[in-house]
Short mmCIF file of C-alpha atoms and ligand atoms in Angstrom, two decimals:
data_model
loop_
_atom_site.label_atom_id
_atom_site.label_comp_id
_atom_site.label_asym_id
_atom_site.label_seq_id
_atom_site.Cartn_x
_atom_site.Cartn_y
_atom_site.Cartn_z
CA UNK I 4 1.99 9.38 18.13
CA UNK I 5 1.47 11.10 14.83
CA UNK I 6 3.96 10.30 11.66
CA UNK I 7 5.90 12.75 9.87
CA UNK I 8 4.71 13.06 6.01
CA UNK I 9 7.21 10.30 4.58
CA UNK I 10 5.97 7.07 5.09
CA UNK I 11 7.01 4.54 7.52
CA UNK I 12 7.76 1.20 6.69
CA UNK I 13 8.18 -1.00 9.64
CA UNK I 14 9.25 -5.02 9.69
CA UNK I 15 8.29 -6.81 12.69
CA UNK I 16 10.12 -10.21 12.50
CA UNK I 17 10.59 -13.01 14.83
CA UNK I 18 9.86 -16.50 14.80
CA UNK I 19 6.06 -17.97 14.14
CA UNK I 20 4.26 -17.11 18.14
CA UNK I 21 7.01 -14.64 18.84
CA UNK I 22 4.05 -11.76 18.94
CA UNK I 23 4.21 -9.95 15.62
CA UNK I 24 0.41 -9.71 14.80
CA UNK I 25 0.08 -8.85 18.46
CA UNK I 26 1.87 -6.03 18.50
CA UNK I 27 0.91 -5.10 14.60
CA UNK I 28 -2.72 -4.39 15.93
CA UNK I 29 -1.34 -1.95 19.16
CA UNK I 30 1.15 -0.38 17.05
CA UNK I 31 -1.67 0.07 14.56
CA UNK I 32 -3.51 2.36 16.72
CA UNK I 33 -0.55 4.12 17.90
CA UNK I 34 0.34 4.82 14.59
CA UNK I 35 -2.07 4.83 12.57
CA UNK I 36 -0.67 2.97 9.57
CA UNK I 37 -1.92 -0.64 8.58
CA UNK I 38 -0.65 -3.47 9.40
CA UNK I 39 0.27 -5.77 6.50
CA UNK I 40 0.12 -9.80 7.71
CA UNK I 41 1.37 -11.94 4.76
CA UNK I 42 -0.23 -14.77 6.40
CA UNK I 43 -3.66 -13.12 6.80
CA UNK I 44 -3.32 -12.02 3.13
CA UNK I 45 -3.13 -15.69 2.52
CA UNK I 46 -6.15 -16.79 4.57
CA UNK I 47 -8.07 -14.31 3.13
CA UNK I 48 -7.08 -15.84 0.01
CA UNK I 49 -8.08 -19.23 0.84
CA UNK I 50 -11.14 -18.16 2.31
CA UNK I 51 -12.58 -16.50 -1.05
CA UNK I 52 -11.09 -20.04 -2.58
CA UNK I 53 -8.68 -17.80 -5.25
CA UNK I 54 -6.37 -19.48 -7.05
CA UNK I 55 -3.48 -18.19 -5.24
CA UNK I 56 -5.16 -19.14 -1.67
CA UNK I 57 -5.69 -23.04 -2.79
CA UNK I 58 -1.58 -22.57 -4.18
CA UNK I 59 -0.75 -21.37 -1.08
CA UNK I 60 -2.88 -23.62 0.57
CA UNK I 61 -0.51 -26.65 -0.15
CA UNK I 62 2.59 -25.00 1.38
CA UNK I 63 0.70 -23.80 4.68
CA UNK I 64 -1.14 -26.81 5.64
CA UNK I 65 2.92 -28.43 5.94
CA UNK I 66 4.15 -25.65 7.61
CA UNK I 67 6.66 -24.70 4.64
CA UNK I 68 7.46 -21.29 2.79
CA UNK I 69 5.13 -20.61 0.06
CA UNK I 70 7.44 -19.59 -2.90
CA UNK I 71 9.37 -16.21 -3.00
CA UNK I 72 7.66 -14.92 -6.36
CA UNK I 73 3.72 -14.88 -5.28
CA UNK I 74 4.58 -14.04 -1.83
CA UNK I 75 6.15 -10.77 -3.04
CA UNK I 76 4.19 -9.92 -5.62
CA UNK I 77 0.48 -10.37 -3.53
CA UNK I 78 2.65 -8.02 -0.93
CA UNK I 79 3.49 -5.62 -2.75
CA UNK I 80 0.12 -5.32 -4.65
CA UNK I 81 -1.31 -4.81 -1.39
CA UNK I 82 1.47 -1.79 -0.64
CA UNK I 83 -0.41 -0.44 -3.46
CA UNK I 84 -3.52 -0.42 -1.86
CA UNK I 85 -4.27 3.55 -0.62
CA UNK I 86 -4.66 2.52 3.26
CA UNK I 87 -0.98 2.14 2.85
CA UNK I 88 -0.09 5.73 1.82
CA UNK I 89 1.19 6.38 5.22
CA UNK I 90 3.33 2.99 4.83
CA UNK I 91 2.64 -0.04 6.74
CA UNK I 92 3.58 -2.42 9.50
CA UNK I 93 4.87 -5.70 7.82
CA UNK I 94 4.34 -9.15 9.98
CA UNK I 95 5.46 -11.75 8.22
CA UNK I 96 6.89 -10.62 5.39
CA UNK I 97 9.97 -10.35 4.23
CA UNK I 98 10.96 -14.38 5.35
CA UNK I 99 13.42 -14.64 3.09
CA UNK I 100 16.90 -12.65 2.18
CA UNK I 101 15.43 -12.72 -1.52
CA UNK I 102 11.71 -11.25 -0.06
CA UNK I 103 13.90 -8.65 1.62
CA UNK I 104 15.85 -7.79 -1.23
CA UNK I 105 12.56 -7.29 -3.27
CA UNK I 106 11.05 -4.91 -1.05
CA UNK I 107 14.40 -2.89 -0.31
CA UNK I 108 14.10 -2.98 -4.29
CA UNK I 109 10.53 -1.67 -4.94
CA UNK I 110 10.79 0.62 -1.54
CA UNK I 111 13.70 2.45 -3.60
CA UNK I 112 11.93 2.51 -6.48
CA UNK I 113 9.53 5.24 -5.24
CA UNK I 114 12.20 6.86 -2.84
CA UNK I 115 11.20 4.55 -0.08
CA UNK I 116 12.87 2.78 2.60
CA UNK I 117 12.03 0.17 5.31
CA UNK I 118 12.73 2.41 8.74
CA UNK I 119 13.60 0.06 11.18
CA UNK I 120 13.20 -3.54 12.27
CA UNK I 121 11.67 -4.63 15.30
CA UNK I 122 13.58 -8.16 16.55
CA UNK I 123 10.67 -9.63 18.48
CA UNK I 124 12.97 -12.54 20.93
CA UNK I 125 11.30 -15.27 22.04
CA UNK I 126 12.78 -18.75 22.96
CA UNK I 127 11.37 -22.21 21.70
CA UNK I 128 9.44 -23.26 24.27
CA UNK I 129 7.65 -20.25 24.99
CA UNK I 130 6.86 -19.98 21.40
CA UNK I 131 5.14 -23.42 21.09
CA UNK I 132 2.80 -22.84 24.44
CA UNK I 133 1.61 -19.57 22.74
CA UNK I 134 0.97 -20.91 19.62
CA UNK I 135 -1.03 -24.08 20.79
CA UNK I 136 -2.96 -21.42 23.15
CA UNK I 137 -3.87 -19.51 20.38
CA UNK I 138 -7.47 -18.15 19.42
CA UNK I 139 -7.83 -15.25 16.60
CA UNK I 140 -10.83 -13.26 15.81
CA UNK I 141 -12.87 -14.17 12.29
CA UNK I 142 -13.79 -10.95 11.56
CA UNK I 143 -11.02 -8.36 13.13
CA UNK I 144 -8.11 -10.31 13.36
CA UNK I 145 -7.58 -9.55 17.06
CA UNK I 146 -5.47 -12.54 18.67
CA UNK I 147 -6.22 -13.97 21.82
CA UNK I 148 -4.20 -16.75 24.01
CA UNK I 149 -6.01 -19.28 26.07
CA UNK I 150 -4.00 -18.61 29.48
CA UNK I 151 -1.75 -14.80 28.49
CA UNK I 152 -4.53 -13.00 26.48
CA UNK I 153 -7.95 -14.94 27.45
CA UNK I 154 -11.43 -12.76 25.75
CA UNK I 155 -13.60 -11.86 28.36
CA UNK I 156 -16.44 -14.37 27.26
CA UNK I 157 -14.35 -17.81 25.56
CA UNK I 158 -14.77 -17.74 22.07
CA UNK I 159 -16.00 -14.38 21.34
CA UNK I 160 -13.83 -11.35 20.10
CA UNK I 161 -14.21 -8.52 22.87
CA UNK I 162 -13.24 -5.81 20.60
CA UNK I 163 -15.85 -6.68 17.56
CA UNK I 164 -18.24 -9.86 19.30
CA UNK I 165 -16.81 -11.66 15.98
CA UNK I 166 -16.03 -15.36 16.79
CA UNK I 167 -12.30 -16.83 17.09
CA UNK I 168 -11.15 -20.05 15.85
CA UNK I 169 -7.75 -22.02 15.95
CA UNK I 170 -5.38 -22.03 13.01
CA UNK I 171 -5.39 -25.72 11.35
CA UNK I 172 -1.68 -25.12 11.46
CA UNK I 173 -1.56 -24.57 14.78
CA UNK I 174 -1.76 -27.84 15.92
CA UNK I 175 1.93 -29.17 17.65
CA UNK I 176 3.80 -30.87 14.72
CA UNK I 177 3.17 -28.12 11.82
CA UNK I 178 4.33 -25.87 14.84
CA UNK I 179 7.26 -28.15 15.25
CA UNK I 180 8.05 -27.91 11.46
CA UNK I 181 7.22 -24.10 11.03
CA UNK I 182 10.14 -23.26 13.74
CA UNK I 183 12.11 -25.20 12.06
CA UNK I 184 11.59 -23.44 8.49
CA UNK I 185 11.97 -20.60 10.50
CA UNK I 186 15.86 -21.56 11.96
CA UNK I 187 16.64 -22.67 8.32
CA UNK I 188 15.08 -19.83 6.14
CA UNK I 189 14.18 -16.69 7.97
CA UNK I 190 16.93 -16.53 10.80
CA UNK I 191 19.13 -14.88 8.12
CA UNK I 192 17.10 -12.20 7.65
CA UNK I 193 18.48 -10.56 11.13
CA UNK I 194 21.67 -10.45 9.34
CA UNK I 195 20.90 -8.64 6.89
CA UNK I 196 18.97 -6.15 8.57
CA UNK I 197 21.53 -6.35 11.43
CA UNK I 198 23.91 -5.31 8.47
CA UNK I 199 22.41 -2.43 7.30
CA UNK I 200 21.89 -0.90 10.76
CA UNK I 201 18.37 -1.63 11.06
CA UNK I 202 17.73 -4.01 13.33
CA UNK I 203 16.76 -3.38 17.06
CA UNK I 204 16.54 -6.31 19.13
CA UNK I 205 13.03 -6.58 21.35
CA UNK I 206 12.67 -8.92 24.20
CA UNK I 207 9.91 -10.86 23.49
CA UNK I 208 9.40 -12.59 26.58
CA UNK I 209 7.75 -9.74 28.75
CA UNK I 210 3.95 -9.05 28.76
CA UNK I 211 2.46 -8.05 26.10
CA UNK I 212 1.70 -3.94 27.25
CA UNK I 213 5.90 -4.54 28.13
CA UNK I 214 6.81 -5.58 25.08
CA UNK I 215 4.82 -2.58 23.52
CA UNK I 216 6.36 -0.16 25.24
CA UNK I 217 9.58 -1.09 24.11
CA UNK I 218 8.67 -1.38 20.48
CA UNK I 219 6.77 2.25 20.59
CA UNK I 220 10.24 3.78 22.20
CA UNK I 221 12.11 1.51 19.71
CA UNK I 222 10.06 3.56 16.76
CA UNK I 223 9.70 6.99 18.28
CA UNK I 224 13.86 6.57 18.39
CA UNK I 225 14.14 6.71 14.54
CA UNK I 226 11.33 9.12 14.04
CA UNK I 227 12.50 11.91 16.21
P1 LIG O 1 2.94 -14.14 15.64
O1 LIG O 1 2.11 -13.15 14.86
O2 LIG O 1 4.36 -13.68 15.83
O3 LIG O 1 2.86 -15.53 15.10
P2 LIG O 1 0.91 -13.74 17.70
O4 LIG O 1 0.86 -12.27 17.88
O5 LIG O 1 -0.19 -14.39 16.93
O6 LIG O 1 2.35 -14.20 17.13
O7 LIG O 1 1.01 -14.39 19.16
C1 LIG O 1 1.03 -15.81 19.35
C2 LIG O 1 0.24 -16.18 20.63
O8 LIG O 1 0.96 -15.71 21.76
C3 LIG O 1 -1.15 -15.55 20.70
O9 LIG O 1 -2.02 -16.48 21.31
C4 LIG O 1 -0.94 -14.31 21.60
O10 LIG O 1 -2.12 -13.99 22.34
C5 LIG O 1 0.17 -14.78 22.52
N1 LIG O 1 1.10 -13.70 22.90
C6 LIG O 1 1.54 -12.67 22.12
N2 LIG O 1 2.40 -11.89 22.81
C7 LIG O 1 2.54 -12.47 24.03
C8 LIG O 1 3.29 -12.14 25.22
N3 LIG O 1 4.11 -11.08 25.25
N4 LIG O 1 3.17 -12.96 26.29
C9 LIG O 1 2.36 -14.05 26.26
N5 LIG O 1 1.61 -14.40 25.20
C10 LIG O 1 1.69 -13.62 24.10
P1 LIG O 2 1.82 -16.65 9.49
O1 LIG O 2 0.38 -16.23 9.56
O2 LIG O 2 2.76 -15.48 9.33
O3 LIG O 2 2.22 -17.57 10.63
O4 LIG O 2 1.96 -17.50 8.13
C1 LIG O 2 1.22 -18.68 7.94
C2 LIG O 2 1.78 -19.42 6.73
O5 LIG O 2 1.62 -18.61 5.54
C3 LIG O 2 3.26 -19.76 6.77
O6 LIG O 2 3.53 -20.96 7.48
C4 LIG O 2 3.59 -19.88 5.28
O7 LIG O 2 3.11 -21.11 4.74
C5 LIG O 2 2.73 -18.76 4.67
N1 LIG O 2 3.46 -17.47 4.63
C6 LIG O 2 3.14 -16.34 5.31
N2 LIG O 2 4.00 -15.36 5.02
C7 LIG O 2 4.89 -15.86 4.15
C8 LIG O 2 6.05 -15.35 3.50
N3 LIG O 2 6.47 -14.09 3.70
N4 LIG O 2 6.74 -16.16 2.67
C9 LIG O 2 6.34 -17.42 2.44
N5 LIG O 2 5.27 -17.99 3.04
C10 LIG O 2 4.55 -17.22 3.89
#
């Protein structure tokens, strides 16, 4: 699938586990625009030991939000960036109404708009045996699950032979408390995309090629 000239600005949203950077990396090569993880921006951060990764840092290891005004602003710097002139696939980010309202904000500012958001459905329990199976690639960011998405060889990435780890907060009661920030702070973010007539609603709970398909007819809907 090729985009038309204007970029495309999709939000994937959906509770922590739900899929998002799953389907970010397919929908990547379908179309061809990068996919912007505010969480990976963050461990990136951390991993270079920045100021901003050891702030963030103290919010992540607790499972909690890290505040609305660094969050946006380290997002949209990296909108900036020129692998994002064909727009990008957000995971992640907006998780707040006021995140949403920034981007709407700086979107219009250049013409922009967000083109549709994918509603990625995925009930509790399945989210917390996904996330406690859950092995991600060092160097490519693929993400692998123990038992639904095992590597070929345990432990090594079979797209770039980098090696995976766990995430420290994927361990079961920063899980516990992440869903729960989620319910609290992010939940009404459907409403306000459901609002503006934006939102499409994806079940989540299909396999993963399933759930792609879906989301790829979701998107070739609004670009046709
Ligand atoms: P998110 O980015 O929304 O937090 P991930 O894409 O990292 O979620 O997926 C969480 C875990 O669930 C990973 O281990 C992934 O391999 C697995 N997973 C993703 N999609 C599915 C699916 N449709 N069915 C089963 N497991 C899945
Ligand atoms: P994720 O990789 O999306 O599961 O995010 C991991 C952690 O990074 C979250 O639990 C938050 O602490 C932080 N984080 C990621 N994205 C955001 C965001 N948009 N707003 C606030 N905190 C975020």
């Amino acid at each position: 699938m090729t985009t038309t000239g204007k970029p495309l600005y999709i939000v994937l949203v959906g509770a922590p586990g739900a899929g998002k950077g799953t389907q970010a990396h397919l929908l990547t090569q379908d179309l061809g625009i990068a996919p912007v993880a505010s969480g990976d921006l963050f461990r990136e951060h951390l991993s270079k030991q920045t100021e901003l990764g050891l702030l963030a840092k103290q919010y992540m290891d607790r499972g909690e939000l890290v505040p609305d005004d660094v969050t946006i602003r380290m997002v949209m710097d990296r909108l900036e960036r020129p692998d994002c002139e064909k727009g990008a696939i957000l995971d992640g980010f907006p998780r707040t109404v006021a995140q949403a309202e920034a981007l709407d904000k700086e979107l219009a500012a250049k013409g922009q708009k967000v083109a549709l958001v994918p509603y990625i459905k995925v009930g509790e329990p399945a989210l917390v045996a996904r996330l406690s199976g859950r092995w991600i690639c060092r160097q490519c960011g693929a993400v692998y699950h123990t038992l639904f998405n095992p590597p070929k060889q345990p432990g090594v990435c079979d797209i770039c032979g980098g090696e995976l780890y766990q995430r420290p907060d994927d361990k079961e009661e920063t899980v516990r408390h992440r869903l729960q920030v989620y319910f609290e702070q992010t939940l009404p973010l459907i409403d306000y995309y459901r609002e503006r007539g934006l939102l499409v609603e994806i079940n989540g709970e299909q396999a993963i090629e399933d759930v792609h398909r879906d989301l790829l007819a979701a998107i070739q809907k609004v670009m046709s």
